[in-house]
Coordinates of C-alpha atoms in Angstrom, one line a residue:
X50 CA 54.9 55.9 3.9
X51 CA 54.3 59.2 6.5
X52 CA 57.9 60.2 5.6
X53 CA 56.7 61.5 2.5
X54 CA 55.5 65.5 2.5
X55 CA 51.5 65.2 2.4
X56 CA 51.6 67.2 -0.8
X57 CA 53.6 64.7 -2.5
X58 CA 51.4 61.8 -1.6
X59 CA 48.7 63.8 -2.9
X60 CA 50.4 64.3 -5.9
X61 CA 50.9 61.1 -6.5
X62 CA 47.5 59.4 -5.5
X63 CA 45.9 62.1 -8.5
X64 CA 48.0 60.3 -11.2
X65 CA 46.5 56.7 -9.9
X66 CA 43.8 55.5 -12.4
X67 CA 40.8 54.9 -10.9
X68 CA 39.0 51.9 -13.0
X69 CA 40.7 49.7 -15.8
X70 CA 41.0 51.3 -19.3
X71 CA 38.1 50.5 -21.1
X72 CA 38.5 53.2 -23.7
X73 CA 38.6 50.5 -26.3
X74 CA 35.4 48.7 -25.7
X75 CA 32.1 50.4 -27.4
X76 CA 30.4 53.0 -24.8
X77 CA 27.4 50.8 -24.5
X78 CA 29.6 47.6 -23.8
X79 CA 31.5 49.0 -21.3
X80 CA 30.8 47.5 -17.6
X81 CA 30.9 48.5 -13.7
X82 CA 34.1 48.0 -12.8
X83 CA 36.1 47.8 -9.1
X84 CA 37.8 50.7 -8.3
X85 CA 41.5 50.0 -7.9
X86 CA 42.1 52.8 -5.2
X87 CA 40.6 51.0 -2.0
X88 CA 44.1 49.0 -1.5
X89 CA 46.0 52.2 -1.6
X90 CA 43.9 54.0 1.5
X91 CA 44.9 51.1 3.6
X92 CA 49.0 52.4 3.6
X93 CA 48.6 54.7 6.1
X94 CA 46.3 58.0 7.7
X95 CA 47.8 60.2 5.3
X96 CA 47.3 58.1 2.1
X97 CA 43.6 57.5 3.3
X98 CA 43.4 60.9 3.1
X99 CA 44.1 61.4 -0.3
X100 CA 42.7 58.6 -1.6
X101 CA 39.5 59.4 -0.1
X102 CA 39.8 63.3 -1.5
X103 CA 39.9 61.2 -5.2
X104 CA 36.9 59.1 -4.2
X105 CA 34.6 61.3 -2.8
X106 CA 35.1 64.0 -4.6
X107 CA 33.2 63.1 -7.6
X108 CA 30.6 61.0 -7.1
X109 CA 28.0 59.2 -9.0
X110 CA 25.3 56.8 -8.0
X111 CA 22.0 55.8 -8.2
X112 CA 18.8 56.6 -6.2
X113 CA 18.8 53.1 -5.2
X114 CA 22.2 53.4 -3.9
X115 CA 21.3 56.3 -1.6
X116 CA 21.2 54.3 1.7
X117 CA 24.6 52.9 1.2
X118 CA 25.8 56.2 0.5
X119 CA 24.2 58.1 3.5
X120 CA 25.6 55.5 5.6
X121 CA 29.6 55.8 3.9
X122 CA 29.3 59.4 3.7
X123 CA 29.8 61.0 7.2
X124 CA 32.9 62.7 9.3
X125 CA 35.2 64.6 7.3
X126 CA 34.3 62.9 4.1
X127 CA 31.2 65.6 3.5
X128 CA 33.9 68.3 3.0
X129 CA 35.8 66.2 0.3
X130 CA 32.5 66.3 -2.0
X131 CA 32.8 68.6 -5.0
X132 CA 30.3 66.9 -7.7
X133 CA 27.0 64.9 -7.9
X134 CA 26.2 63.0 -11.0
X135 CA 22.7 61.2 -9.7
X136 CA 20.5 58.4 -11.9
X137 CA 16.9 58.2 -11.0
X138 CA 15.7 53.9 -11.2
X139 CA 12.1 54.3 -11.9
X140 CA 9.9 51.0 -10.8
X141 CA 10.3 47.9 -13.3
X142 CA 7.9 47.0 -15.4
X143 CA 6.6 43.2 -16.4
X144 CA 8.2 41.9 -20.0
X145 CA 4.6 42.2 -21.6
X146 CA 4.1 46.1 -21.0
X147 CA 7.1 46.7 -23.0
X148 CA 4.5 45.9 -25.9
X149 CA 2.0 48.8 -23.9
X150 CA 1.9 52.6 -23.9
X151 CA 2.2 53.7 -20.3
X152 CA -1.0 54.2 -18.6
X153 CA -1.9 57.2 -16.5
X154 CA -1.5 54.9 -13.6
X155 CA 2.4 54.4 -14.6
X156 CA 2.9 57.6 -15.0
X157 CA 1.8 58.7 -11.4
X158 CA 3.9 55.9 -10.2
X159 CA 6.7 56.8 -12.0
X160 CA 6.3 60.5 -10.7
X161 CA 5.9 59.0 -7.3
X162 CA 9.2 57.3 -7.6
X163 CA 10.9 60.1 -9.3
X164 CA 9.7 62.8 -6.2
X165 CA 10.6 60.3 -3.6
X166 CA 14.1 59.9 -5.4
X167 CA 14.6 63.4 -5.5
X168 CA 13.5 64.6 -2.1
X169 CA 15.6 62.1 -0.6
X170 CA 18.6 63.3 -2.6
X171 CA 17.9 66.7 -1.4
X172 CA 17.8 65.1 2.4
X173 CA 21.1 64.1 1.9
X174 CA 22.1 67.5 0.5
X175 CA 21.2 69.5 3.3
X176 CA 22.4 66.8 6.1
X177 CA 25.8 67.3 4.2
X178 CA 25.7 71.7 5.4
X179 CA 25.7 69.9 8.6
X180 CA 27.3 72.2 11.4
X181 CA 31.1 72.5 13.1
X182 CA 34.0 70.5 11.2
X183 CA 32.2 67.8 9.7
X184 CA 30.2 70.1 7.4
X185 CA 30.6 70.4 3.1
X186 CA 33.1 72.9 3.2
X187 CA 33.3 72.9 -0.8
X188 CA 30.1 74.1 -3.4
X189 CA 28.7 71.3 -5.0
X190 CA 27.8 70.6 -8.8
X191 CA 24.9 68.9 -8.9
X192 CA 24.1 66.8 -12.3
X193 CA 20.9 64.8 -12.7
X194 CA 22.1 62.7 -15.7
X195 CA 20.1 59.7 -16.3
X196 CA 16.3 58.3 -15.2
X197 CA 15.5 55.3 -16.2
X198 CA 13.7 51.8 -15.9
X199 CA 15.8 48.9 -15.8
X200 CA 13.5 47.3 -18.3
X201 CA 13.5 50.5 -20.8
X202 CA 15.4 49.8 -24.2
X203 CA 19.0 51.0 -23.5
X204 CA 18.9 50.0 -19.8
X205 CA 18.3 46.2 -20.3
X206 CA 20.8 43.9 -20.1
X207 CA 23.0 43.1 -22.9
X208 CA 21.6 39.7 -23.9
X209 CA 18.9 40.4 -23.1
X210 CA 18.3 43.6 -25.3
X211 CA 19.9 41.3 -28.3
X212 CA 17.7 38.9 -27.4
X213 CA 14.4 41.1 -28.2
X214 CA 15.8 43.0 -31.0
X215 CA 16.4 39.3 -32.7
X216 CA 12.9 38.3 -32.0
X217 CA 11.0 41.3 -33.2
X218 CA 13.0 41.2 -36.1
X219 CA 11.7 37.4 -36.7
X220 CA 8.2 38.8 -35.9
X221 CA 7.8 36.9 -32.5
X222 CA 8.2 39.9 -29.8
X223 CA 6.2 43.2 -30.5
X224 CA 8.3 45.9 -28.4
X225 CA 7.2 49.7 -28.4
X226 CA 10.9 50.6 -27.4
X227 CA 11.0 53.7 -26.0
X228 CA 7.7 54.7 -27.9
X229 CA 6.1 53.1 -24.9
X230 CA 7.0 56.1 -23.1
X231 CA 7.5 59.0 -25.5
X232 CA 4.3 60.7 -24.4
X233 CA 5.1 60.5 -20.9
X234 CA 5.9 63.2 -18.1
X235 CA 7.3 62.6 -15.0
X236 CA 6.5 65.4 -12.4
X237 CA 7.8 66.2 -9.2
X238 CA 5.3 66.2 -6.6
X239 CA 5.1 68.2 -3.1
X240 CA 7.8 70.6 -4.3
X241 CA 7.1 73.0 -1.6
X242 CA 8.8 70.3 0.8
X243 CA 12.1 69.9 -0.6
X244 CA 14.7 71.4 1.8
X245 CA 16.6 74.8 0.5
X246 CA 20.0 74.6 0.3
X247 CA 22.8 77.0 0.7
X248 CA 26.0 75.0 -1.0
X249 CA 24.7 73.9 -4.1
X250 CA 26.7 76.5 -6.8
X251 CA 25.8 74.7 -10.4
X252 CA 22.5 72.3 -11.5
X253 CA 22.6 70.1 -14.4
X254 CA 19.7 68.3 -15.8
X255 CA 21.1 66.6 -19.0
X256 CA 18.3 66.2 -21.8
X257 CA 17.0 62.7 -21.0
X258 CA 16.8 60.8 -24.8
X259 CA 13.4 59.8 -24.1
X260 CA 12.3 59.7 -20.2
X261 CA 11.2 63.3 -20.3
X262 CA 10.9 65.3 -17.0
X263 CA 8.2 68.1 -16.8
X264 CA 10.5 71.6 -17.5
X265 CA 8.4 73.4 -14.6
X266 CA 9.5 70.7 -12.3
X267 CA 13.4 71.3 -13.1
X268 CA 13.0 74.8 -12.3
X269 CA 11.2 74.3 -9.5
X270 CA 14.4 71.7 -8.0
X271 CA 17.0 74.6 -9.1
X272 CA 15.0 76.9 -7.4
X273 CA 15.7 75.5 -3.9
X274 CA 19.2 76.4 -4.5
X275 CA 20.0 79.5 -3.4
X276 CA 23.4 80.5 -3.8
X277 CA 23.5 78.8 -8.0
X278 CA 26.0 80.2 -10.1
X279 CA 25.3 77.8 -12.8
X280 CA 22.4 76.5 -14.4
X281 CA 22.8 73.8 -17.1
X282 CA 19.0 72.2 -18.3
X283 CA 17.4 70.5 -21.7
X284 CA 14.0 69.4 -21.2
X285 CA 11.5 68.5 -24.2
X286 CA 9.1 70.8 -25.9
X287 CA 8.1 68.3 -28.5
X288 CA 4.4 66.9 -27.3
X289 CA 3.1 67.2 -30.6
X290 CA 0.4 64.8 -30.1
X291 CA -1.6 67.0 -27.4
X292 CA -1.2 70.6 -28.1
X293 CA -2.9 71.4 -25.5
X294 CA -0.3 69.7 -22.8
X295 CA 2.5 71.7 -24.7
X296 CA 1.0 75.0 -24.4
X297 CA 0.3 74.3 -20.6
X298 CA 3.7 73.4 -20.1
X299 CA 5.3 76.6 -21.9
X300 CA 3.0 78.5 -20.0
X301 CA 3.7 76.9 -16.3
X302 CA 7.4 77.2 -16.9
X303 CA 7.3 80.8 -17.9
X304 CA 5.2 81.1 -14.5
X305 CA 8.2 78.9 -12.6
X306 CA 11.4 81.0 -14.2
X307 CA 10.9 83.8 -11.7
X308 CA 11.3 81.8 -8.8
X309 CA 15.2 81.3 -9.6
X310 CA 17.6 82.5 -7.4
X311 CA 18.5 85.6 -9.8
X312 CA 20.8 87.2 -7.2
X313 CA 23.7 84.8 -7.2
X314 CA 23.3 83.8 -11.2
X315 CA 26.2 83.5 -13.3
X316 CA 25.8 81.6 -16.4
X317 CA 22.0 79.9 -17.7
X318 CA 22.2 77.8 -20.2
X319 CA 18.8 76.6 -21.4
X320 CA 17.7 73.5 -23.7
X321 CA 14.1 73.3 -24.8
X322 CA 13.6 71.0 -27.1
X323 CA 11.4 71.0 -30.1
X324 CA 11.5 69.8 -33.8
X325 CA 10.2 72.0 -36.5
X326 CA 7.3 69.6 -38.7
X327 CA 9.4 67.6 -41.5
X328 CA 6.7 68.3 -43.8
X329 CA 6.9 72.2 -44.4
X330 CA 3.8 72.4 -45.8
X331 CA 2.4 71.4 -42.4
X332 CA 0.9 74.3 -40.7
X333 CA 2.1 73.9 -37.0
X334 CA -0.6 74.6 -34.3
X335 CA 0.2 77.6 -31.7
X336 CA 2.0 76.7 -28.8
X337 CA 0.6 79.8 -26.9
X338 CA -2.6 79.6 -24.5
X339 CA -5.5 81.3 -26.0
X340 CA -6.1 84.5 -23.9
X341 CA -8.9 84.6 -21.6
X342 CA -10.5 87.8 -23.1
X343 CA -10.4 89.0 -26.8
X344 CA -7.1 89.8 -27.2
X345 CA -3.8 88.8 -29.4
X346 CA -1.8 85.8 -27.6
X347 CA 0.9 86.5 -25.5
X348 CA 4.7 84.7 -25.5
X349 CA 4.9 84.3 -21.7
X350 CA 8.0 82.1 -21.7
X351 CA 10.0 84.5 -23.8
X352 CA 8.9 87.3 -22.0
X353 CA 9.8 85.4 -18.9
X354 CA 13.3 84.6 -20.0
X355 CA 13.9 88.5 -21.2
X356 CA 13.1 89.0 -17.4
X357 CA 15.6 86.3 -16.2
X358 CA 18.2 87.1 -19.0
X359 CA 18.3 90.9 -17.0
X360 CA 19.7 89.8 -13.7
X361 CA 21.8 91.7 -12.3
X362 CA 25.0 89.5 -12.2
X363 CA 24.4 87.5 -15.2
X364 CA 26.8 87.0 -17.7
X365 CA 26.2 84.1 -20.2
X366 CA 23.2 83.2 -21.5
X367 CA 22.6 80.5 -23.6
X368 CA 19.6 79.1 -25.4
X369 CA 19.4 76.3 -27.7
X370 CA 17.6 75.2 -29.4
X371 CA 14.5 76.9 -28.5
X372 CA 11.0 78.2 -30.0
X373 CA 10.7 82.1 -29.5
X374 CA 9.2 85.5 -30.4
X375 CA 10.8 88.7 -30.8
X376 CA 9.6 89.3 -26.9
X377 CA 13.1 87.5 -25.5
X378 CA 15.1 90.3 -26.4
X379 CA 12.3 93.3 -26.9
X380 CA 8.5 92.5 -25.5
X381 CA 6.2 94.9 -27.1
X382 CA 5.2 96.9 -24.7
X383 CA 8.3 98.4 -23.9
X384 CA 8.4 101.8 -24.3
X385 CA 11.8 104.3 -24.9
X386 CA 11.3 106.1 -22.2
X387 CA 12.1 102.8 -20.4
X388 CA 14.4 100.0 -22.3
X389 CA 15.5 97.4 -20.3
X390 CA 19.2 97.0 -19.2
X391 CA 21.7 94.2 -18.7
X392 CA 24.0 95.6 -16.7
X393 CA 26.1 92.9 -16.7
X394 CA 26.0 90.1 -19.5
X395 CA 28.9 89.5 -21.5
X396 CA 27.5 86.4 -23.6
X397 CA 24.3 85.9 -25.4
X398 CA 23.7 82.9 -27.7
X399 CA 20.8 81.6 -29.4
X400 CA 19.6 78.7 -31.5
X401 CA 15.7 79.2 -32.7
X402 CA 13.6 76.6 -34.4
X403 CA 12.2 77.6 -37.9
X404 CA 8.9 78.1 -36.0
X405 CA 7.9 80.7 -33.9
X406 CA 5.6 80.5 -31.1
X407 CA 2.2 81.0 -32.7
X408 CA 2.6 78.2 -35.5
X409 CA 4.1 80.4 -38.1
X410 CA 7.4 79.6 -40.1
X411 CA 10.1 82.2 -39.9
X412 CA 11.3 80.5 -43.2
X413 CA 9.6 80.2 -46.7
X414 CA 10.3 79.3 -50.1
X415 CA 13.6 80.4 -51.9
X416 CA 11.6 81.4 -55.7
X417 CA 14.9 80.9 -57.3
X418 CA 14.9 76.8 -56.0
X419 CA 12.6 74.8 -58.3
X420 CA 10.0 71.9 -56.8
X421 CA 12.3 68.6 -56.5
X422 CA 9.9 65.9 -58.0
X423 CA 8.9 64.2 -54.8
X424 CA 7.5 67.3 -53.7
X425 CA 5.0 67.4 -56.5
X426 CA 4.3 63.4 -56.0
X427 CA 1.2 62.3 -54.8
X428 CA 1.3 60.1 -51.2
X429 CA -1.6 60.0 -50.4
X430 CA -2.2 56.6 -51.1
X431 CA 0.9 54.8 -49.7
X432 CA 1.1 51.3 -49.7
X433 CA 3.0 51.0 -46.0
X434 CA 0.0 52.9 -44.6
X435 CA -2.1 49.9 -44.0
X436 CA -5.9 51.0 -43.8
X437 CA -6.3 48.7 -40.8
X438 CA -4.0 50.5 -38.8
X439 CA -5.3 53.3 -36.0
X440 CA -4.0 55.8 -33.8
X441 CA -1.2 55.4 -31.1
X442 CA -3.6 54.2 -27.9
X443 CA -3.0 52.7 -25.2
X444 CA -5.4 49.3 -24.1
X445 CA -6.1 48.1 -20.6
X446 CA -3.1 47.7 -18.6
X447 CA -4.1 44.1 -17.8
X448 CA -4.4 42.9 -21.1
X449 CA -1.8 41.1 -22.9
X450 CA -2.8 42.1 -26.1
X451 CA -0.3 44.4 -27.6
X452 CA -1.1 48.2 -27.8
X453 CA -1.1 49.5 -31.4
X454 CA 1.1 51.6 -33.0
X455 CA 1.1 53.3 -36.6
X456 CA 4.5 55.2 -36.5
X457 CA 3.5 56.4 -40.3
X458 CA -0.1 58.0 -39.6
X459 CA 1.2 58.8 -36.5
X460 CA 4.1 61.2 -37.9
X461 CA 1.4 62.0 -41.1
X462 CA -0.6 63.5 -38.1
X463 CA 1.6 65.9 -36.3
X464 CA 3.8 66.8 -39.9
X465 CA 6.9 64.9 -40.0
X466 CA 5.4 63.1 -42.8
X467 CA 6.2 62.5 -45.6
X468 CA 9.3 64.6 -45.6
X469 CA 8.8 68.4 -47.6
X470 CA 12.1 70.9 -47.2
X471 CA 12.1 73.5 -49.1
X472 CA 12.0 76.7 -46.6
X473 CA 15.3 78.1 -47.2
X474 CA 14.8 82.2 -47.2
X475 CA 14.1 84.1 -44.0
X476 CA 10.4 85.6 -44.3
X477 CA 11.1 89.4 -43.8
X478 CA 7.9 89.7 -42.1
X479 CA 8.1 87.9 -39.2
X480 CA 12.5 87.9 -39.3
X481 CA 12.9 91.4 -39.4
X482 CA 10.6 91.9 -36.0
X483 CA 12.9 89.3 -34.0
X484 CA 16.3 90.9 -35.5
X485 CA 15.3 94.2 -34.4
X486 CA 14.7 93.2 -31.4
X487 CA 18.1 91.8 -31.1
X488 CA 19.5 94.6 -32.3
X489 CA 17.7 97.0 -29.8
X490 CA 18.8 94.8 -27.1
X491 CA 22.4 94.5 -27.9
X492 CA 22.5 98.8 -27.4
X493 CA 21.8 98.0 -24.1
X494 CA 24.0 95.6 -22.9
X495 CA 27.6 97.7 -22.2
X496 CA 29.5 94.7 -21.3
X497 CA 28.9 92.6 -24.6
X498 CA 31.5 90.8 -25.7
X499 CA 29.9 88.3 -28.0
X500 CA 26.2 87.8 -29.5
X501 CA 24.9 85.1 -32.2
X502 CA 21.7 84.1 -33.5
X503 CA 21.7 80.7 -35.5
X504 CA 18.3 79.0 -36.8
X505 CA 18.2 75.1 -36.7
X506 CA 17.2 75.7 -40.7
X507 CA 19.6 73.9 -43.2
X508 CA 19.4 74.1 -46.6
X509 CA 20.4 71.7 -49.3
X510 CA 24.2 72.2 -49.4
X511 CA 24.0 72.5 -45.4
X512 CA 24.3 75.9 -45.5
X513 CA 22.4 78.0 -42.5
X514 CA 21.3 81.1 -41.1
X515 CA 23.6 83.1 -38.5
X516 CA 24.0 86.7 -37.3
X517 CA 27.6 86.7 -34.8
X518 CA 28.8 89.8 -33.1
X519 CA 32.3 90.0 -31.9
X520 CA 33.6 92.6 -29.7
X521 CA 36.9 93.6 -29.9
X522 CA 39.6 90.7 -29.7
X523 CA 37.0 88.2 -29.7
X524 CA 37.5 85.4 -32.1
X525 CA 35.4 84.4 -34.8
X526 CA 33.6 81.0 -34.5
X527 CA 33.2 80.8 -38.4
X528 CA 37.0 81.1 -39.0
X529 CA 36.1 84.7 -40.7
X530 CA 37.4 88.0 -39.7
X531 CA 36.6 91.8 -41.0
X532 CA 40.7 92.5 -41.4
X533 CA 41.6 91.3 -37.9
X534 CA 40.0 91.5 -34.6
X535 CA 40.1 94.4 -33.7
X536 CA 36.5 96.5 -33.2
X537 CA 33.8 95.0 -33.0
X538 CA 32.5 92.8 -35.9
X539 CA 28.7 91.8 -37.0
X540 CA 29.1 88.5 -39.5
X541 CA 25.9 88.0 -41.0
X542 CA 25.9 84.1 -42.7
X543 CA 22.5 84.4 -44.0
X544 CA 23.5 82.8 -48.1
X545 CA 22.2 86.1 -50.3
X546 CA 19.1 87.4 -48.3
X547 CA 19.8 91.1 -46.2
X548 CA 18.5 92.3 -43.3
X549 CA 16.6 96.2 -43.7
X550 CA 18.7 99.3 -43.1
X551 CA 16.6 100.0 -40.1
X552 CA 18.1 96.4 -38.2
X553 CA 21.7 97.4 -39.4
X554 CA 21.4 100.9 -38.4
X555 CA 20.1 99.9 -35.0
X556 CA 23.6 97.8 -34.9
X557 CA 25.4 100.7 -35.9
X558 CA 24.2 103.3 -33.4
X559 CA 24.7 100.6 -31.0
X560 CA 27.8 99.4 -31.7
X561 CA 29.5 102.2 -33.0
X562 CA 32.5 101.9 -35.4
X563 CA 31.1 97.8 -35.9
X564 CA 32.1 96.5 -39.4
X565 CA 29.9 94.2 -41.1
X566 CA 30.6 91.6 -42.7
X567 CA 28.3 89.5 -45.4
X568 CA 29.3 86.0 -45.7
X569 CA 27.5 83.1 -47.3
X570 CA 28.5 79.7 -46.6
X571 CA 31.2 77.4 -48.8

């Protein structure tokens, strides 16, 4: 087998599948299987070699697989690793609690678990620098994808989850599902302690469905890398329930974004994840702290990313979707004599929810749509809202009495029901502020090669609202062009509303020689 050139046994071990094809068995279904490589690393030194470049290249475990893995991971096998995908296995929980909210008590656990998980990740991390020949010679990607407790919903075993969605649907299980946990946080403690490390290039933290991690923490972990080029994170902005835990959170992860290492920054991309009230006659609450004196509230997480979105090597920035003011692109104190500069950033993207910051709806009423008839309908008195039912609370952790849930009051509560949609037209007072800004912004970014700004709003016909620029050569991602591609383009999919002179002319100064385009959605 050595009489073959290195190279081509290389070659050849890359075209080896890995596992057994299980592309036709549902993702869900789909099971752990053996590896088939092992036998081939037995051949010979050589084809040990490149089997092991295939297996350790890419790796994926679990936090309670992190023993085995320090122990297999050693020698010249550090330098073969390229990726981590990591799951975090929270502690189990007894059968009964999955009919229980968690109680502050889990939650510390779980945080307890979730810090030691990720500290000792970061152990391994920085014992894999190492020093001499048996150090990571290769950046590492580094993906959080998946935390979990083996007895949440999607995480239970097969028969077992059939098993309990049979019997609550014959009435003899109550299960919360992943409501049990829907409020919870987990937070990573002693941050101060992790190790920094020099050969981590990209972070991923993939939005969790429903184990939420605490967005100031995330930072925080991406912070001890100090040579990222990539950041990659969705974390939840939805606590709708306790305003005052979302506005503390904004507010500690606009306090946590400075602490990235800027310097070496590349490309941020940035999930925070909110849904606008389904009823849109619901008046959202502010997400922003009230200020200590008498003064206006300020947007410190937009203001913070404005800051971040500056750095000096930056070149892609995208946010979606995302709750923000005017102050991500132009705060309002900036004055002419001093507008900010991004020296460097070629990409800017944005997604916004229909609400701003403070509570207020960036969207309201098309006159020219008429009331549908269920918006005129009275609910008040609706018969699948029993009047013995209560708020979401959580009872003693000991008992075995099931906690109770009213999804229907519950959603009444915090606007999602009953369902209202009718804001359809940009409200030009609190629109034109943020596209101004944008447009100010884009005059002083030199490099810019494409911009957008797209609200999550959809009307009826599943038409939106969208405002593209295209530098010259740069395709159009709504299959439109202005002639051709050459120049620079602004595409402004916003149905038959129009932005003031004052935005366009901003554009134009800025942009000079830009052709604009109107164009409403088929």
């Amino acid at each position: 087998m050595d009489r073959l050139p290195e190279e081509l046994i290389t070659l050849v071990a890359s075209f080896l599948e890995r596992e057994e094809d299980q592309s036709h068995i549902g993702f869900l279904q789909r099971k752990k299987l053996p590896s088939r490589l092992p036998p081939y690393a037995t051949l010979s030194r050589t084809w040990q070699l490149a089997i092991e470049d295939r297996t350790f290249r890419d790796l994926r475990f679990k936090s309670t697989e992190l023993p085995y893995v320090t122990e297999v991971v050693t020698g010249h096998r550090r330098g073969l690793i390229a990726s981590i995908q990591y799951q975090v296995v929270l502690p189990d929980y007894p059968d009964h609690h999955c009919a229980k909210f968690e109680t502050e008590k889990d939650q510390e656990r779980n945080s307890q678990a979730f810090t030691y998980a990720i500290h000792a990740l970061f152990q391994l991390l920085k014992t894999l620098e190492g020093n001499g020949k048996d150090k990571a010679t290769r950046s590492i990607a580094l993906d959080l994808c998946d935390i979990y407790s083996p007895m949440d919903k999607f995480h239970r075993s097969e028969d077992k989850l059939q098993e309990d969605e049979l019997q609550v649907e014959l009435a003899k299980r109550y299960d919360l599902w992943e409501h049990r946990y829907e409020h919870s946080v987990l937070k990573l403690l002693d941050h101060p302690e992790l190790p920094v490390l020099s050969m981590v290039s990209g972070f991923r933290l993939t939005f969790m469905a429903h184990r939420h991690v605490e967005p100031r923490s995330t930072i925080l972990m991406a912070a001890k890398c100090l040579t990222l080029q990539s950041i990659g994170i969705s974390v939840n902005d939805n606590e709708k329930k306790d305003r005052d835990v979302r506005r503390q959170a904004r507010q500690d992860l606009a306090t946590a974004l400075p602490s990235l290492p800027n310097s070496s920054l590349r490309e941020f991309t940035f999930g925070f994840y909110h849904e606008d009230p389904s009823n849109q006659y619901f008046s959202p609450p502010s997400a922003l702290l009230p200020p200590a004196e008498a003064a206006l509230p300020t947007d410190h997480f937009s203001r913070a990313l404005h800051t971040l979105s500056k750095s000096t090597n930056l070149t892609s920035l995208t946010l979606n979707p995302i709750v923000i003011s005017p102050s991500l692109y132009w705060p309002s104190d900036i004055t002419g004599a001093n507008p900010p500069h991004w020296p460097n950033l070629r990409h800017h993207h944005v997604e916004f929810n229909m609400t701003a910051p403070n509570g207020e709806w960036y969207f309201i009423r098309n006159p020219d749509r008429p009331m549908d008839e269920e918006e005129v309908a009275n609910d008040s008195d609706d018969p699948e809202e029993s009047a013995s039912d209560t708020d979401s609370e959580p009872l003693s952790e000991d008992s075995l009495r099931p906690d109770s849930y009213a999804p229907r009051r519950e959603a009444r509560a915090i606007g999602d029901y009953p369902v209202r949609s009718f804001r359809t037209m940009p409200d030009d007072a609190l629109m034109d502020p943020l596209l101004l800004a944008m447009a100010r912004a884009a005059k002083q970014m030199p490099r810019l090669q494409t911009m957008s700004l797209m609200s999550t709003m959809r009307d009826p016909d599943g038409a939106g609202f969208e405002v593209h620029f295209h530098g010259e050569g740069e395709n159009s991602r709504l299959g439109i062009e202005v002639g051709d591609t050459e120049g620079a383009r602004l595409i402004w999919a916003v149905g038959k509303w129009r932005p003031s002179e004052e935005i366009l002319g901003e554009w134009r100064e800025g942009k000079q020689g830009v052709k604009v385009k109107f164009w409403e959605f088929e």
